[in-house]
Coordinates of C-alpha atoms and ligand atoms in Angstrom, one line a residue:
X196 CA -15.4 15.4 8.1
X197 CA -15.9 13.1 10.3
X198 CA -11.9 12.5 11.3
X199 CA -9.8 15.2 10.4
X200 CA -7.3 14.5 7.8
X201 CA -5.1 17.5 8.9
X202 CA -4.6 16.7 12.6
X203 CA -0.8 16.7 13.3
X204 CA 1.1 14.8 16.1
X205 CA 3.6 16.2 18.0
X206 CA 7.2 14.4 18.4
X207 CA 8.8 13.1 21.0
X208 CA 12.9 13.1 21.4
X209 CA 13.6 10.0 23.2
X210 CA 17.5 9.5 25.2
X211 CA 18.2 5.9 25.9
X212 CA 22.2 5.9 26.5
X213 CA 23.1 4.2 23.3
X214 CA 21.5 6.8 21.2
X215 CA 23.6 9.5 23.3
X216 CA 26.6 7.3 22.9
X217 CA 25.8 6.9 19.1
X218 CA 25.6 10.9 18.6
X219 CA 22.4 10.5 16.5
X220 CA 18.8 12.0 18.0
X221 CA 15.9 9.9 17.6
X222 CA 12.3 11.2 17.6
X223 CA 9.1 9.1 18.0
X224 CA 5.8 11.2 16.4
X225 CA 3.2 10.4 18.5
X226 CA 0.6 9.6 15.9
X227 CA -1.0 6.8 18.7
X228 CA -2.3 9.7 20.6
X229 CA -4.5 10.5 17.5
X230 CA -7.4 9.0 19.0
X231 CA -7.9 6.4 21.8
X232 CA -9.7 3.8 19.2
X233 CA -9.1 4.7 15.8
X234 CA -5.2 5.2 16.8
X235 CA -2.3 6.0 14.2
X236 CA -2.2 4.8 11.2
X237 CA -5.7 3.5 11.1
X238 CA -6.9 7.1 11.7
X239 CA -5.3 8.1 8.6
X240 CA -6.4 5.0 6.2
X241 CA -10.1 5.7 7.2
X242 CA -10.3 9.3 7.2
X243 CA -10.5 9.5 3.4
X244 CA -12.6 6.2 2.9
X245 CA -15.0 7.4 5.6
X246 CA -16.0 10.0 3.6
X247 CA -16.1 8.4 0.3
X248 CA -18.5 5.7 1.9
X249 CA -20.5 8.7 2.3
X250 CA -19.8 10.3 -0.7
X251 CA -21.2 7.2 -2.2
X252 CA -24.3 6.6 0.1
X253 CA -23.3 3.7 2.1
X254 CA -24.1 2.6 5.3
X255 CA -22.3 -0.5 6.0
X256 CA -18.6 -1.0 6.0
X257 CA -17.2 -3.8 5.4
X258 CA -13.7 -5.3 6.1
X259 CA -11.4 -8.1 6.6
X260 CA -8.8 -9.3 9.6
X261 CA -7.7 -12.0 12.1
X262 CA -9.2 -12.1 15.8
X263 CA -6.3 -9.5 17.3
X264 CA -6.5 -7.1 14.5
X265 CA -5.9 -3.0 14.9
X266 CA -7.9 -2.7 11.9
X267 CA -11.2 -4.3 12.6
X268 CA -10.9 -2.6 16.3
X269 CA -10.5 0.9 14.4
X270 CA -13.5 -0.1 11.8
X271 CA -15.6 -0.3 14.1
X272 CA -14.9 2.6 16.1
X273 CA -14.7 4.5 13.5
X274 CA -17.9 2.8 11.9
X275 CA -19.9 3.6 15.3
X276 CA -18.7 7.6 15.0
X277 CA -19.6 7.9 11.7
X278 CA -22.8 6.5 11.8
X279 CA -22.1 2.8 9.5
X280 CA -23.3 -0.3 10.5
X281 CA -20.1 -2.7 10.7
X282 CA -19.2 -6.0 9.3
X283 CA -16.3 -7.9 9.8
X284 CA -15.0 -10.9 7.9
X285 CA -12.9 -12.8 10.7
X286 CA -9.5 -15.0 9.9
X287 CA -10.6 -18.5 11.3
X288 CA -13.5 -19.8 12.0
X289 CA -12.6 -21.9 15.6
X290 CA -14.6 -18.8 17.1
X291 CA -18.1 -18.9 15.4
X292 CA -20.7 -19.6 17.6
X293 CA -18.6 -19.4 20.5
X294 CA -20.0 -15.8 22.0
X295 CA -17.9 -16.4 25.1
X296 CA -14.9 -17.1 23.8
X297 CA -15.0 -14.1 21.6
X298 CA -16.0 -11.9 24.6
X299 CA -12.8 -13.3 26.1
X300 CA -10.5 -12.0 23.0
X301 CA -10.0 -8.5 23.7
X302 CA -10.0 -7.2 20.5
X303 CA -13.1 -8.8 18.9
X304 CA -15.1 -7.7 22.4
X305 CA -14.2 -4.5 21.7
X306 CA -15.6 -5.1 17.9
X307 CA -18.5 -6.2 19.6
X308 CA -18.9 -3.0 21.9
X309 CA -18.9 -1.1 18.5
X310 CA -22.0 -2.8 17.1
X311 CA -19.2 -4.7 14.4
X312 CA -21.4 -7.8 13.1
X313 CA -18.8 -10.8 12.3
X314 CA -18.3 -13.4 9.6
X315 CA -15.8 -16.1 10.8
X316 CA -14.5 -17.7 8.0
X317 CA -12.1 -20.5 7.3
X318 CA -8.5 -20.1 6.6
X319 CA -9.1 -21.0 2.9
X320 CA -12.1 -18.7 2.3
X321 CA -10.5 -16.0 3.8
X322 CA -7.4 -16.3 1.1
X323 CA -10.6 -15.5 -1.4
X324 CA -11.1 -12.0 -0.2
X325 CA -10.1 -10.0 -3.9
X326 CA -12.3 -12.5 -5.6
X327 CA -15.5 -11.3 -6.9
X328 CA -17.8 -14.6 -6.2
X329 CA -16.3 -14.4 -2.3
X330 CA -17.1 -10.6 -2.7
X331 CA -20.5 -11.3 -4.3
X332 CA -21.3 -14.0 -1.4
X333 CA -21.0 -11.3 1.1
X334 CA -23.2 -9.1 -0.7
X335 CA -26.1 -11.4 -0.9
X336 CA -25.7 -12.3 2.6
X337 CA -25.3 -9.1 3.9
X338 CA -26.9 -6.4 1.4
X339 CA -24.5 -3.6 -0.3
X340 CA -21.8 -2.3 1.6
X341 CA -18.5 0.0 1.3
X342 CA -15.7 -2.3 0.9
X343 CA -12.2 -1.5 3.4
X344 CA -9.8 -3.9 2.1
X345 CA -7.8 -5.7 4.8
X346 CA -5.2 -3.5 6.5
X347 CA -7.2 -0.9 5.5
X348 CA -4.8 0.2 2.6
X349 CA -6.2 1.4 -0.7
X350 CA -5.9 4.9 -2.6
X351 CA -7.7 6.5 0.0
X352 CA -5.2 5.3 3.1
X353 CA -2.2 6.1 1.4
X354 CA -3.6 9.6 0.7
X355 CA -4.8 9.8 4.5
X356 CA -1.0 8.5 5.1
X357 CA 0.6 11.8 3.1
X358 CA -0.4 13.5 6.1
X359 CA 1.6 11.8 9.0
X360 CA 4.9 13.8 7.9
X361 CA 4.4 17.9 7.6
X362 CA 6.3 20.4 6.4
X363 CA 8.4 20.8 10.6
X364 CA 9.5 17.4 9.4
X365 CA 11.9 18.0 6.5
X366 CA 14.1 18.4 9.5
X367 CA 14.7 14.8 9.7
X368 CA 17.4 12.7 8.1
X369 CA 15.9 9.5 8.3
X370 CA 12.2 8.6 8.8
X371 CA 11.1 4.8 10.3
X372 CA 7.7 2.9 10.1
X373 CA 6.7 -0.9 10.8
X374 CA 5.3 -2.3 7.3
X375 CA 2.5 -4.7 7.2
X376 CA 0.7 -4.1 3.8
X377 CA 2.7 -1.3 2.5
X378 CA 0.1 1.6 2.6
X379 CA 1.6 3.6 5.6
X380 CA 5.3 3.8 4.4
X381 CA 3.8 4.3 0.8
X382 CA 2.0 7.7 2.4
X383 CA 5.1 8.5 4.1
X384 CA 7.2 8.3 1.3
X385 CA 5.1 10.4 -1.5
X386 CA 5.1 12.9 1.3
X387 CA 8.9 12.7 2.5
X388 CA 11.7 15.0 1.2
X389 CA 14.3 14.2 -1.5
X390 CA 17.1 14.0 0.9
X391 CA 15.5 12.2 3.5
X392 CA 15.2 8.4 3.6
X393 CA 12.8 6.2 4.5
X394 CA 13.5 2.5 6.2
X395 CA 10.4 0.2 6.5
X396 CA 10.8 -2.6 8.6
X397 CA 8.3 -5.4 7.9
X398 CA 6.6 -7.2 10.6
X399 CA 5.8 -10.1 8.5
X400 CA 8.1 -12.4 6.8
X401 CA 8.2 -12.3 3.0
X402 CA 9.3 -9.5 0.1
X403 CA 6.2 -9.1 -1.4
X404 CA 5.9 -5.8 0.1
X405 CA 8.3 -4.3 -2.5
X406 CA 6.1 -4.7 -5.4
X407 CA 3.3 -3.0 -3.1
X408 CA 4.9 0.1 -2.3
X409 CA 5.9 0.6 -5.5
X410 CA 2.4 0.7 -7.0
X411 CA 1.6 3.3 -4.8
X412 CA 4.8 5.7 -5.1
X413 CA 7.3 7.1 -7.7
X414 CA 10.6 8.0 -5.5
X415 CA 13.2 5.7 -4.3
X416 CA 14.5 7.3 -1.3
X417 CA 13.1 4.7 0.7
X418 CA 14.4 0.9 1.5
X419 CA 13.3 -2.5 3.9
X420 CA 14.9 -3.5 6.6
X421 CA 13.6 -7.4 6.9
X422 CA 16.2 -8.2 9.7
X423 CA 13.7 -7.6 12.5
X424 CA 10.6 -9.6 11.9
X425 CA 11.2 -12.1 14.9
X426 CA 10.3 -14.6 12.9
X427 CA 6.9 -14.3 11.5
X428 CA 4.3 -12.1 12.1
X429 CA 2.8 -11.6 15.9
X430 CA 5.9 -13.6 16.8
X431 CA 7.8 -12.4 19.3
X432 CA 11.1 -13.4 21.8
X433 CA 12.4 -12.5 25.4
X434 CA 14.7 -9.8 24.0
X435 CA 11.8 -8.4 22.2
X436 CA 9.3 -8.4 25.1
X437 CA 12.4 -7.1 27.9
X438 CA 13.2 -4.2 24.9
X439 CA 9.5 -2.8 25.1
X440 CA 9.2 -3.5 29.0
X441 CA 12.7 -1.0 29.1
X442 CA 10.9 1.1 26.5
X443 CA 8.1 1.8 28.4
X444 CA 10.1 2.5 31.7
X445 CA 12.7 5.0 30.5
X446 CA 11.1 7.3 27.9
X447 CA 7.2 6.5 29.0
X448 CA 6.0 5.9 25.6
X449 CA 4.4 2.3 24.9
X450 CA 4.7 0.1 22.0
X451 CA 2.6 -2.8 20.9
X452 CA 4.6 -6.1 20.1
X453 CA 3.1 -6.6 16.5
X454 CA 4.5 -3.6 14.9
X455 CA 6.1 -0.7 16.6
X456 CA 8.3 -2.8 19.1
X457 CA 9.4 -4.4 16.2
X458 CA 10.4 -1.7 14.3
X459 CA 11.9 0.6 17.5
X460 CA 14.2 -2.9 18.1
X461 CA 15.2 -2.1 14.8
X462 CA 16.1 1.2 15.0
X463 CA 17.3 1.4 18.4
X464 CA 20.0 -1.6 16.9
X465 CA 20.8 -0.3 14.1
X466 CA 21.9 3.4 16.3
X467 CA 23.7 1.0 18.2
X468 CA 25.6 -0.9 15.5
X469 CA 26.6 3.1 14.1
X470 CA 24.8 2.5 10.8
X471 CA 23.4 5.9 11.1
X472 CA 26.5 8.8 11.3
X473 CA 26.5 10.8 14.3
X474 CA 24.4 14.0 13.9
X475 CA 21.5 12.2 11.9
X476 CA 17.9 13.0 13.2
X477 CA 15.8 10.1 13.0
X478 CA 12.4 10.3 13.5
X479 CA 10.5 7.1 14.2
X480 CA 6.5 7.0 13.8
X481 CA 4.1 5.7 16.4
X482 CA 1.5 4.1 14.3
X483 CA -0.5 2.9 17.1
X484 CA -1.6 -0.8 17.7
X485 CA -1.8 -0.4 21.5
X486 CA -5.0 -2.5 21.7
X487 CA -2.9 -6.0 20.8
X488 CA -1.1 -5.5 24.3
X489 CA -3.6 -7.6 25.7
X490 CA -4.3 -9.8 23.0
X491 CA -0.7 -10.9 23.1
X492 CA -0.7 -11.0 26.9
X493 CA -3.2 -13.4 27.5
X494 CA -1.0 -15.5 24.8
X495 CA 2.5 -14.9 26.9
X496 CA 0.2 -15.6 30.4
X497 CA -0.9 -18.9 29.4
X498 CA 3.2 -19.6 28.8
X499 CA 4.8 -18.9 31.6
X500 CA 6.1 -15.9 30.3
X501 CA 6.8 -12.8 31.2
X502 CA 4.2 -9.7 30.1
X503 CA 4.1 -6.7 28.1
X504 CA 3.8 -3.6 30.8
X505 CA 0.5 -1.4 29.8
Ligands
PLP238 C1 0.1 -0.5 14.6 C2 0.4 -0.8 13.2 N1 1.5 -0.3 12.7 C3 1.9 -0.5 11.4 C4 1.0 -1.2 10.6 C5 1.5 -1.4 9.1 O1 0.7 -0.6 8.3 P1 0.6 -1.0 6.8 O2 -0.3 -2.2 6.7 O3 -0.1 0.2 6.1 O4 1.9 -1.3 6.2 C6 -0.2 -1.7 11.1 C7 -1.1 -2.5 10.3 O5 -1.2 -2.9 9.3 C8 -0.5 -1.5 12.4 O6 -1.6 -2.0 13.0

């Protein structure tokens, strides 16, 4: 195996004030420290479908994403170790042909250090991507390939996702994640424990999600919390931006602005609005993402605002 589907995280008790005040304990498993490229959840939605692209004699991946993606970066790191070419279908097509411009964006030059090959495409062709004639297109463009769907969640993720939690974990009341397509909590919850809950909180507007995560799990111990989205996804606010600035400062662990921030906002509020009783051991997972720091910098630099500390 290329990636290890058994590697285990440690976690991290974290004691801002107004979780001591609360009376709860909250816990952040490191699973960013995975790897520097292929970080959190991305390591565990490739690990399985790395080896199935072998299993099946590929040697190009393919996959789909916008120009600040955690997924394409991962692809193609992941990609380059295992010995696949790289091809990735791009959200947007203001970028195509311009090579400077997409050396400027810090997560397609990274891409580009990986050997990834793009294919910008516009906002309507990119809605295509589960059609077979869009599929097909690629394949006569670009020969056969091993397909990652976008977010990288399929049966193979959400089985690499069953191994973020382990057995020292039953410990925990409560277990949080940032949703985006559903595949990490749906891991997380076919692994979690009958009397321990799991709260997604969705970094995208809509509740589409629901019907995902079902498809992929049979408990119900788990529930949404769509109150922290900031208002769309890669949206964020002041509050936000100052909340993973403190973050950062008092328990040295960083979080990106798409995802994790999100989600620790979330949970950090909610301690501090005493929905959890006193006593409960929360344990919040780091699912990586770090790479869009600088993505989203160069976007609060060129408005005056104030940046995300790395
Ligand atoms: C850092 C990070 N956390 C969480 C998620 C959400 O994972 P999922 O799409 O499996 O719901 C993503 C991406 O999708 C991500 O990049």
């Amino acid at each position: 195996m290329i990636l290890e589907s058994d590697k285990i995280s440690h976690n991290q008790q974290v004691s801002l004030l107004e979780i001591q005040k609360a009376g709860v304990q909250l816990f952040i498993k490191r699973e960013d420290e995975l790897h520097p490229v292929i970080s959190g959840n991305k390591y565990r939605k490739l690990v399985y479908n790395i080896e199935e692209a072998k299993r099946q004699g590929k040697t190009t991946l393919l996959t789909f994403g916008g120009a600040y993606s955690n997924h394409l970066v991962a692809t193609a790191g992941a990609g380059k170790l295992a010995g696949f070419s790289t091809i990735g279908v791009v959200r947007g097509n203001e970028l195509k042909n311009n090579v400077k411009a997409q050396s400027e964006n810090p997560t397609l030059s990274a891409c580009l250090d990986y050997g990834m090959e793009f294919e910008f495409v516009t906002r309507e062709d990119y809605r295509k991507k589960k059609e077979n004639a869009f599929i097909q297109r690629l394949k006569d463009k670009f020969g056969d390939f091993y397909l990652v769907p976008e977010g990288g969640t399929n049966e193979w993720a959400i089985k690499g996702c069953e191994k973020i939690l382990t057995e020292e974990d039953t410990i925990y009341d409560v277990i949080c994640t940032a949703v985006g397509t559903g595949g990490t909590i749906s891991g997380i919850i076919n692994s979690s424990k009958p009397h321990q809950k799991v709260i997604g909180f969705p970094a995208l507007k809509g509740d589409f999600l629901r019907k995902e995560i079902e498809k992929y799990t049979i408990s119900d111990n788990w529930s949404l919390n769509l109150d922290y989205n900031f208002g769309g996804y890669a949206k964020v606010s002041q509050k936000l931006i100052t909340f993973i600035n403190r973050f950062k400062k008092e328990t040295n662990i960083p979080l990106d602005p798409v995802y994790t921030g999100k989600m620790l906002y979330g949970v950090v509020d909610m301690i501090k609005r005493g929905v959890f009783p006193k006593g409960t051991k929360i344990l919040a997972i780091h699912t990586g993402g770090l790479q869009g720091i600088e993505g989203m910098n160069s976007v609060l630099r060129n408005k005056g605002k104030e940046l995300i500390v790395i």
